[in-house]
PDB file of C-alpha atoms in Angstrom:
ATOM      1  CA  GLN G   1     121.211  93.679 151.646  1.00 75.00           C
ATOM      2  CA  LYS G   2     117.996  91.878 150.787  1.00 83.00           C
ATOM      3  CA  GLU G   3     116.532  92.237 147.303  1.00 91.00           C
ATOM      4  CA  VAL G   4     113.176  93.249 148.776  1.00 94.00           C
ATOM      5  CA  GLU G   5     112.922  95.171 152.012  1.00 94.00           C
ATOM      6  CA  GLN G   6     109.760  95.419 154.115  1.00 94.00           C
ATOM      7  CA  ASP G   7     109.253  96.801 157.614  1.00 88.00           C
ATOM      8  CA  PRO G   8     108.163  93.856 159.814  1.00 86.00           C
ATOM      9  CA  GLY G   9     106.019  96.008 162.109  1.00 85.00           C
ATOM     10  CA  PRO G  10     103.884  95.342 163.985  1.00 92.00           C
ATOM     11  CA  LEU G  11     101.756  98.223 162.842  1.00 95.00           C
ATOM     12  CA  SER G  12      98.785  98.937 165.066  1.00 96.00           C
ATOM     13  CA  VAL G  13      95.971 101.252 163.941  1.00 96.00           C
ATOM     14  CA  PRO G  14      92.428 102.000 165.096  1.00 97.00           C
ATOM     15  CA  GLU G  15      89.472 100.727 163.139  1.00 97.00           C
ATOM     16  CA  GLY G  16      88.580 102.999 160.272  1.00 97.00           C
ATOM     17  CA  ALA G  17      92.126 104.292 159.800  1.00 97.00           C
ATOM     18  CA  ILE G  18      93.943 104.423 156.450  1.00 97.00           C
ATOM     19  CA  VAL G  19      96.820 101.985 156.435  1.00 97.00           C
ATOM     20  CA  SER G  20      99.936 102.396 154.306  1.00 97.00           C
ATOM     21  CA  LEU G  21     102.219  99.404 153.736  1.00 97.00           C
ATOM     22  CA  ASN G  22     105.452  99.692 151.757  1.00 97.00           C
ATOM     23  CA  CYS G  23     108.268  97.782 150.180  1.00 97.00           C
ATOM     24  CA  THR G  24     111.476  98.852 148.510  1.00 97.00           C
ATOM     25  CA  TYR G  25     113.474  96.734 146.113  1.00 97.00           C
ATOM     26  CA  SER G  26     116.835  96.805 144.385  1.00 96.00           C
ATOM     27  CA  ASN G  27     116.333  94.727 141.224  1.00 92.00           C
ATOM     28  CA  SER G  28     115.232  97.055 138.409  1.00 92.00           C
ATOM     29  CA  ALA G  29     114.199  94.049 136.343  1.00 90.00           C
ATOM     30  CA  PHE G  30     111.153  93.395 138.501  1.00 92.00           C
ATOM     31  CA  GLN G  31     108.004  93.973 136.500  1.00 90.00           C
ATOM     32  CA  TYR G  32     105.212  92.086 138.246  1.00 89.00           C
ATOM     33  CA  PHE G  33     104.230  93.246 141.729  1.00 93.00           C
ATOM     34  CA  MET G  34     101.885  91.556 144.119  1.00 93.00           C
ATOM     35  CA  TRP G  35     100.509  91.944 147.628  1.00 96.00           C
ATOM     36  CA  TYR G  36      99.520  88.920 149.605  1.00 96.00           C
ATOM     37  CA  ARG G  37      97.665  88.748 152.930  1.00 97.00           C
ATOM     38  CA  GLN G  38      98.479  85.910 155.267  1.00 96.00           C
ATOM     39  CA  TYR G  39      96.402  85.045 158.293  1.00 96.00           C
ATOM     40  CA  SER G  40      97.904  82.930 161.058  1.00 93.00           C
ATOM     41  CA  ARG G  41      98.318  79.298 160.037  1.00 91.00           C
ATOM     42  CA  LYS G  42      97.049  79.933 156.526  1.00 93.00           C
ATOM     43  CA  GLY G  43      98.682  80.313 153.118  1.00 94.00           C
ATOM     44  CA  PRO G  44      99.341  83.685 151.515  1.00 95.00           C
ATOM     45  CA  GLU G  45      96.177  84.984 149.788  1.00 93.00           C
ATOM     46  CA  LEU G  46      96.565  87.215 146.736  1.00 92.00           C
ATOM     47  CA  LEU G  47      95.203  90.732 147.207  1.00 94.00           C
ATOM     48  CA  MET G  48      96.616  92.801 144.364  1.00 92.00           C
ATOM     49  CA  TYR G  49      98.498  92.056 141.146  1.00 88.00           C
ATOM     50  CA  THR G  50      99.996  94.737 138.978  1.00 88.00           C
ATOM     51  CA  TYR G  51     102.346  94.981 136.052  1.00 84.00           C
ATOM     52  CA  SER G  52     104.944  97.763 135.736  1.00 84.00           C
ATOM     53  CA  SER G  53     104.239 101.188 137.180  1.00 83.00           C
ATOM     54  CA  GLY G  54     100.949 102.826 138.129  1.00 84.00           C
ATOM     55  CA  ASN G  55      98.016 102.448 140.460  1.00 91.00           C
ATOM     56  CA  LYS G  56      95.396  99.766 140.799  1.00 92.00           C
ATOM     57  CA  GLU G  57      92.309  99.957 142.964  1.00 95.00           C
ATOM     58  CA  ASP G  58      90.094  97.106 144.193  1.00 93.00           C
ATOM     59  CA  GLY G  59      87.494  98.005 146.793  1.00 95.00           C
ATOM     60  CA  ARG G  60      89.191  99.317 149.899  1.00 97.00           C
ATOM     61  CA  PHE G  61      92.649  98.395 148.576  1.00 97.00           C
ATOM     62  CA  THR G  62      94.901 100.483 146.366  1.00 97.00           C
ATOM     63  CA  ALA G  63      98.293  99.320 145.080  1.00 96.00           C
ATOM     64  CA  GLN G  64     100.897 101.788 143.805  1.00 96.00           C
ATOM     65  CA  VAL G  65     104.136 101.014 141.959  1.00 95.00           C
ATOM     66  CA  ASP G  66     106.844 103.624 141.457  1.00 94.00           C
ATOM     67  CA  LYS G  67     109.531 101.922 139.431  1.00 92.00           C
ATOM     68  CA  SER G  68     111.706 105.040 139.265  1.00 93.00           C
ATOM     69  CA  SER G  69     112.043 104.926 143.060  1.00 94.00           C
ATOM     70  CA  LYS G  70     111.851 101.142 143.303  1.00 95.00           C
ATOM     71  CA  TYR G  71     109.021 101.526 145.780  1.00 95.00           C
ATOM     72  CA  ILE G  72     105.618  99.875 146.055  1.00 96.00           C
ATOM     73  CA  SER G  73     102.765 100.603 148.388  1.00 97.00           C
ATOM     74  CA  LEU G  74      99.455  99.102 149.505  1.00 97.00           C
ATOM     75  CA  PHE G  75      96.794 101.375 150.980  1.00 97.00           C
ATOM     76  CA  ILE G  76      93.869 100.030 152.933  1.00 97.00           C
ATOM     77  CA  ARG G  77      90.996 102.455 153.478  1.00 97.00           C
ATOM     78  CA  ASP G  78      88.467 102.163 156.269  1.00 97.00           C
ATOM     79  CA  SER G  79      90.517  99.404 157.921  1.00 97.00           C
ATOM     80  CA  GLN G  80      88.628  96.675 159.774  1.00 97.00           C
ATOM     81  CA  PRO G  81      89.669  94.277 162.542  1.00 97.00           C
ATOM     82  CA  SER G  82      89.373  91.500 159.927  1.00 96.00           C
ATOM     83  CA  ASP G  83      92.262  93.144 158.054  1.00 97.00           C
ATOM     84  CA  SER G  84      94.576  92.132 160.910  1.00 97.00           C
ATOM     85  CA  ALA G  85      97.103  89.863 159.271  1.00 97.00           C
ATOM     86  CA  THR G  86     100.616  89.810 157.847  1.00 96.00           C
ATOM     87  CA  TYR G  87     100.986  91.557 154.479  1.00 97.00           C
ATOM     88  CA  LEU G  88     103.658  90.328 152.111  1.00 97.00           C
ATOM     89  CA  CYS G  89     104.875  92.117 149.067  1.00 97.00           C
ATOM     90  CA  ALA G  90     106.183  89.958 146.210  1.00 94.00           C
ATOM     91  CA  MET G  91     107.679  90.639 142.824  1.00 92.00           C
ATOM     92  CA  ARG G  92     109.222  88.951 139.868  1.00 88.00           C
ATOM     93  CA  VAL G  93     110.907  89.669 136.541  1.00 86.00           C
ATOM     94  CA  ASP G  94     109.070  89.705 133.230  1.00 75.00           C
ATOM     95  CA  THR G  95     110.845  86.865 131.507  1.00 71.00           C
ATOM     96  CA  GLY G  96     113.125  84.032 132.512  1.00 69.00           C
ATOM     97  CA  ARG G  97     112.983  83.116 136.173  1.00 71.00           C
ATOM     98  CA  ARG G  98     109.309  83.105 137.225  1.00 73.00           C
ATOM     99  CA  ALA G  99     109.797  82.632 140.941  1.00 81.00           C
ATOM    100  CA  LEU G 100     108.544  85.319 143.342  1.00 87.00           C
ATOM    101  CA  THR G 101     110.850  87.233 145.620  1.00 91.00           C
ATOM    102  CA  PHE G 102     109.017  88.084 148.824  1.00 93.00           C
ATOM    103  CA  GLY G 103     109.436  90.771 151.412  1.00 94.00           C
ATOM    104  CA  SER G 104     109.592  89.608 155.018  1.00 92.00           C
ATOM    105  CA  GLY G 105     106.031  90.753 155.701  1.00 94.00           C
ATOM    106  CA  THR G 106     104.429  93.505 157.824  1.00 96.00           C
ATOM    107  CA  ARG G 107     102.187  92.454 160.679  1.00 96.00           C
ATOM    108  CA  LEU G 108      99.126  94.677 160.874  1.00 97.00           C
ATOM    109  CA  GLN G 109      96.759  94.894 163.836  1.00 97.00           C
ATOM    110  CA  VAL G 110      93.524  96.861 163.508  1.00 97.00           C
ATOM    111  CA  GLN G 111      92.108  97.677 166.924  1.00 96.00           C
ATOM    112  CA  PRO G 112      88.277  97.735 167.252  1.00 94.00           C
TER     113      PRO G 112
ATOM    114  CA  ASP W   1      86.602  76.380 142.606  1.00 63.00           C
ATOM    115  CA  ALA W   2      89.005  74.320 144.561  1.00 82.00           C
ATOM    116  CA  GLY W   3      92.262  76.035 145.398  1.00 93.00           C
ATOM    117  CA  VAL W   4      95.676  74.474 145.842  1.00 96.00           C
ATOM    118  CA  ILE W   5      95.366  71.456 148.093  1.00 97.00           C
ATOM    119  CA  GLN W   6      98.230  70.313 150.287  1.00 98.00           C
ATOM    120  CA  SER W   7      98.527  67.265 152.507  1.00 97.00           C
ATOM    121  CA  PRO W   8      99.185  66.554 155.277  1.00 97.00           C
ATOM    122  CA  ARG W   9      98.413  69.836 157.087  1.00 97.00           C
ATOM    123  CA  HIS W  10     100.649  68.869 159.950  1.00 97.00           C
ATOM    124  CA  GLU W  11     103.498  66.390 160.197  1.00 96.00           C
ATOM    125  CA  VAL W  12     105.537  65.519 163.223  1.00 97.00           C
ATOM    126  CA  THR W  13     108.270  62.964 162.847  1.00 96.00           C
ATOM    127  CA  GLU W  14     111.622  61.982 164.272  1.00 96.00           C
ATOM    128  CA  MET W  15     114.940  62.913 162.815  1.00 96.00           C
ATOM    129  CA  GLY W  16     116.132  60.544 160.120  1.00 96.00           C
ATOM    130  CA  GLN W  17     112.655  59.613 158.923  1.00 97.00           C
ATOM    131  CA  GLU W  18     111.468  60.148 155.356  1.00 97.00           C
ATOM    132  CA  VAL W  19     108.881  62.867 154.881  1.00 97.00           C
ATOM    133  CA  THR W  20     106.657  63.254 151.868  1.00 98.00           C
ATOM    134  CA  LEU W  21     104.556  66.349 151.263  1.00 98.00           C
ATOM    135  CA  ARG W  22     101.863  66.420 148.632  1.00 98.00           C
ATOM    136  CA  CYS W  23     100.295  69.066 146.466  1.00 98.00           C
ATOM    137  CA  LYS W  24      97.390  69.236 144.050  1.00 98.00           C
ATOM    138  CA  PRO W  25      97.540  72.434 141.956  1.00 97.00           C
ATOM    139  CA  ILE W  26      94.563  74.415 140.640  1.00 94.00           C
ATOM    140  CA  SER W  27      93.153  72.732 137.559  1.00 94.00           C
ATOM    141  CA  GLY W  28      94.429  74.366 134.392  1.00 90.00           C
ATOM    142  CA  HIS W  29      97.500  75.860 135.960  1.00 91.00           C
ATOM    143  CA  ASN W  30     100.707  74.836 134.243  1.00 90.00           C
ATOM    144  CA  SER W  31     103.313  75.911 136.750  1.00 91.00           C
ATOM    145  CA  LEU W  32     103.870  74.728 140.299  1.00 94.00           C
ATOM    146  CA  PHE W  33     106.101  76.147 143.024  1.00 94.00           C
ATOM    147  CA  TRP W  34     107.334  74.761 146.366  1.00 97.00           C
ATOM    148  CA  TYR W  35     108.226  77.352 149.051  1.00 96.00           C
ATOM    149  CA  ARG W  36     109.438  77.064 152.615  1.00 96.00           C
ATOM    150  CA  GLN W  37     108.548  79.646 155.306  1.00 95.00           C
ATOM    151  CA  THR W  38     110.469  80.165 158.529  1.00 94.00           C
ATOM    152  CA  MET W  39     110.609  83.029 160.993  1.00 89.00           C
ATOM    153  CA  MET W  40     114.264  83.637 160.270  1.00 87.00           C
ATOM    154  CA  ARG W  41     114.262  83.489 156.472  1.00 88.00           C
ATOM    155  CA  GLY W  42     110.642  84.234 155.470  1.00 90.00           C
ATOM    156  CA  LEU W  43     109.295  82.680 152.299  1.00 92.00           C
ATOM    157  CA  GLU W  44     111.928  81.027 150.129  1.00 92.00           C
ATOM    158  CA  LEU W  45     111.512  79.257 146.813  1.00 92.00           C
ATOM    159  CA  LEU W  46     112.732  75.670 146.772  1.00 95.00           C
ATOM    160  CA  ILE W  47     111.840  74.521 143.233  1.00 95.00           C
ATOM    161  CA  TYR W  48     109.391  75.199 140.475  1.00 92.00           C
ATOM    162  CA  PHE W  49     107.972  73.240 137.529  1.00 93.00           C
ATOM    163  CA  ASN W  50     106.523  74.303 134.214  1.00 90.00           C
ATOM    164  CA  ASN W  51     104.398  71.733 132.362  1.00 91.00           C
ATOM    165  CA  ASN W  52     105.577  69.100 134.864  1.00 94.00           C
ATOM    166  CA  VAL W  53     109.267  69.758 134.091  1.00 93.00           C
ATOM    167  CA  PRO W  54     111.573  71.130 136.843  1.00 93.00           C
ATOM    168  CA  ILE W  55     112.827  74.543 135.713  1.00 89.00           C
ATOM    169  CA  ASP W  56     114.769  75.845 138.694  1.00 88.00           C
ATOM    170  CA  ASP W  57     115.796  73.835 141.710  1.00 90.00           C
ATOM    171  CA  SER W  58     118.500  76.206 142.893  1.00 88.00           C
ATOM    172  CA  GLY W  59     116.610  76.799 146.154  1.00 90.00           C
ATOM    173  CA  MET W  60     116.655  73.140 147.213  1.00 93.00           C
ATOM    174  CA  PRO W  61     118.865  73.119 150.313  1.00 87.00           C
ATOM    175  CA  GLU W  62     120.704  69.881 149.629  1.00 85.00           C
ATOM    176  CA  ASP W  63     120.454  66.407 148.202  1.00 90.00           C
ATOM    177  CA  ARG W  64     118.197  65.301 151.004  1.00 95.00           C
ATOM    178  CA  PHE W  65     115.442  67.246 149.264  1.00 97.00           C
ATOM    179  CA  SER W  66     113.782  66.016 146.084  1.00 97.00           C
ATOM    180  CA  ALA W  67     110.625  66.986 144.212  1.00 97.00           C
ATOM    181  CA  LYS W  68     108.620  65.327 141.482  1.00 97.00           C
ATOM    182  CA  MET W  69     105.647  66.194 139.341  1.00 97.00           C
ATOM    183  CA  PRO W  70     104.496  63.026 137.622  1.00 96.00           C
ATOM    184  CA  ASN W  71     101.427  64.687 136.077  1.00 95.00           C
ATOM    185  CA  ALA W  72      99.703  68.045 135.888  1.00 94.00           C
ATOM    186  CA  SER W  73      97.607  67.462 138.962  1.00 95.00           C
ATOM    187  CA  PHE W  74     100.076  66.190 141.506  1.00 96.00           C
ATOM    188  CA  SER W  75     103.467  66.970 142.980  1.00 98.00           C
ATOM    189  CA  THR W  76     105.510  65.694 145.911  1.00 98.00           C
ATOM    190  CA  LEU W  77     108.308  67.144 147.947  1.00 98.00           C
ATOM    191  CA  LYS W  78     110.389  64.526 149.754  1.00 98.00           C
ATOM    192  CA  ILE W  79     112.978  64.934 152.516  1.00 97.00           C
ATOM    193  CA  GLN W  80     115.166  61.941 153.256  1.00 96.00           C
ATOM    194  CA  PRO W  81     116.635  61.762 155.861  1.00 96.00           C
ATOM    195  CA  SER W  82     114.874  64.593 157.698  1.00 96.00           C
ATOM    196  CA  GLU W  83     116.685  66.795 160.204  1.00 96.00           C
ATOM    197  CA  PRO W  84     115.397  69.192 162.913  1.00 96.00           C
ATOM    198  CA  ARG W  85     116.525  72.254 160.850  1.00 95.00           C
ATOM    199  CA  ASP W  86     114.010  71.214 158.202  1.00 96.00           C
ATOM    200  CA  SER W  87     111.203  72.196 160.543  1.00 97.00           C
ATOM    201  CA  ALA W  88     109.155  74.888 158.781  1.00 97.00           C
ATOM    202  CA  VAL W  89     105.906  75.480 156.917  1.00 97.00           C
ATOM    203  CA  TYR W  90     106.088  74.228 153.350  1.00 98.00           C
ATOM    204  CA  PHE W  91     103.817  75.870 150.816  1.00 97.00           C
ATOM    205  CA  CYS W  92     102.819  74.804 147.348  1.00 97.00           C
ATOM    206  CA  ALA W  93     101.631  77.400 144.851  1.00 95.00           C
ATOM    207  CA  SER W  94     100.381  77.209 141.278  1.00 93.00           C
ATOM    208  CA  SER W  95      99.823  79.650 138.430  1.00 89.00           C
ATOM    209  CA  LEU W  96      99.237  79.933 134.719  1.00 86.00           C
ATOM    210  CA  TRP W  97     102.495  80.650 132.954  1.00 77.00           C
ATOM    211  CA  GLY W  98     101.870  82.716 129.858  1.00 67.00           C
ATOM    212  CA  ALA W  99     103.806  84.838 127.433  1.00 59.00           C
ATOM    213  CA  ASP W 100     102.553  88.225 128.565  1.00 59.00           C
ATOM    214  CA  TYR W 101     100.711  90.012 131.358  1.00 54.00           C
ATOM    215  CA  TYR W 102      97.299  89.053 130.061  1.00 57.00           C
ATOM    216  CA  SER W 103      98.035  85.382 129.866  1.00 58.00           C
ATOM    217  CA  ASN W 104     100.072  85.237 133.062  1.00 65.00           C
ATOM    218  CA  GLN W 105      98.211  84.588 136.263  1.00 73.00           C
ATOM    219  CA  PRO W 106      99.694  85.201 139.713  1.00 81.00           C
ATOM    220  CA  GLN W 107     100.576  82.398 142.062  1.00 87.00           C
ATOM    221  CA  HIS W 108      97.922  81.012 144.338  1.00 91.00           C
ATOM    222  CA  PHE W 109      99.014  79.278 147.510  1.00 94.00           C
ATOM    223  CA  GLY W 110      97.790  76.314 149.471  1.00 96.00           C
ATOM    224  CA  ASP W 111      97.477  76.469 153.242  1.00 95.00           C
ATOM    225  CA  GLY W 112     100.781  74.701 153.758  1.00 97.00           C
ATOM    226  CA  THR W 113     102.173  71.708 155.637  1.00 98.00           C
ATOM    227  CA  ARG W 114     103.542  72.507 159.059  1.00 97.00           C
ATOM    228  CA  LEU W 115     106.486  70.165 159.497  1.00 97.00           C
ATOM    229  CA  SER W 116     108.182  69.456 162.814  1.00 97.00           C
ATOM    230  CA  ILE W 117     111.213  67.237 162.967  1.00 97.00           C
ATOM    231  CA  LEU W 118     112.063  66.117 166.506  1.00 96.00           C
TER     232      LEU W 118
END
């Protein structure tokens, strides 16, 4: 079993829809949680960065972390065709090893 | 501000040749990470440095892979000899490594080097 699980999709939604992307994880030591967006032939671009549990909002994006359930989510409101990309969740522990553990990525397509 | 800069963007070479990938991290960042991305395995960490010192190289596949960081603004990943199974996209990322959430910064990635070994 992978340390971080993410549904690969593809997820296809109409423009304007609310998108929900999710990851589950098994390592209770993870404290930092990130969402990256990756367009084709580009590097991952940081979208959201949170520490421990709770919600964080930035424009149309909301990140939620539920450490009790080992579950994180990214919500995209009023989705746009330009949101079409692969979304990767990533996480790491608080101290010690600083490397990120990534999910496999969910491919999102927003249809105009 | 300039992001993480990687070169070359594409590399095609024959099996057995030496390959050198280069990375310039974001100015002021003190940690640097090399990742490899493939369809089968996703993004995997190869090695990371803090203050130019290698901290964890447990992800380096084998002795054919080596990485150096001679100064705070430059790192190389070398494969010698290269094999077809090394074909992948190699990413470099950098961040500020601090003691707590407020001094830690998340990793920022370059656009990668797409490596094809024939």
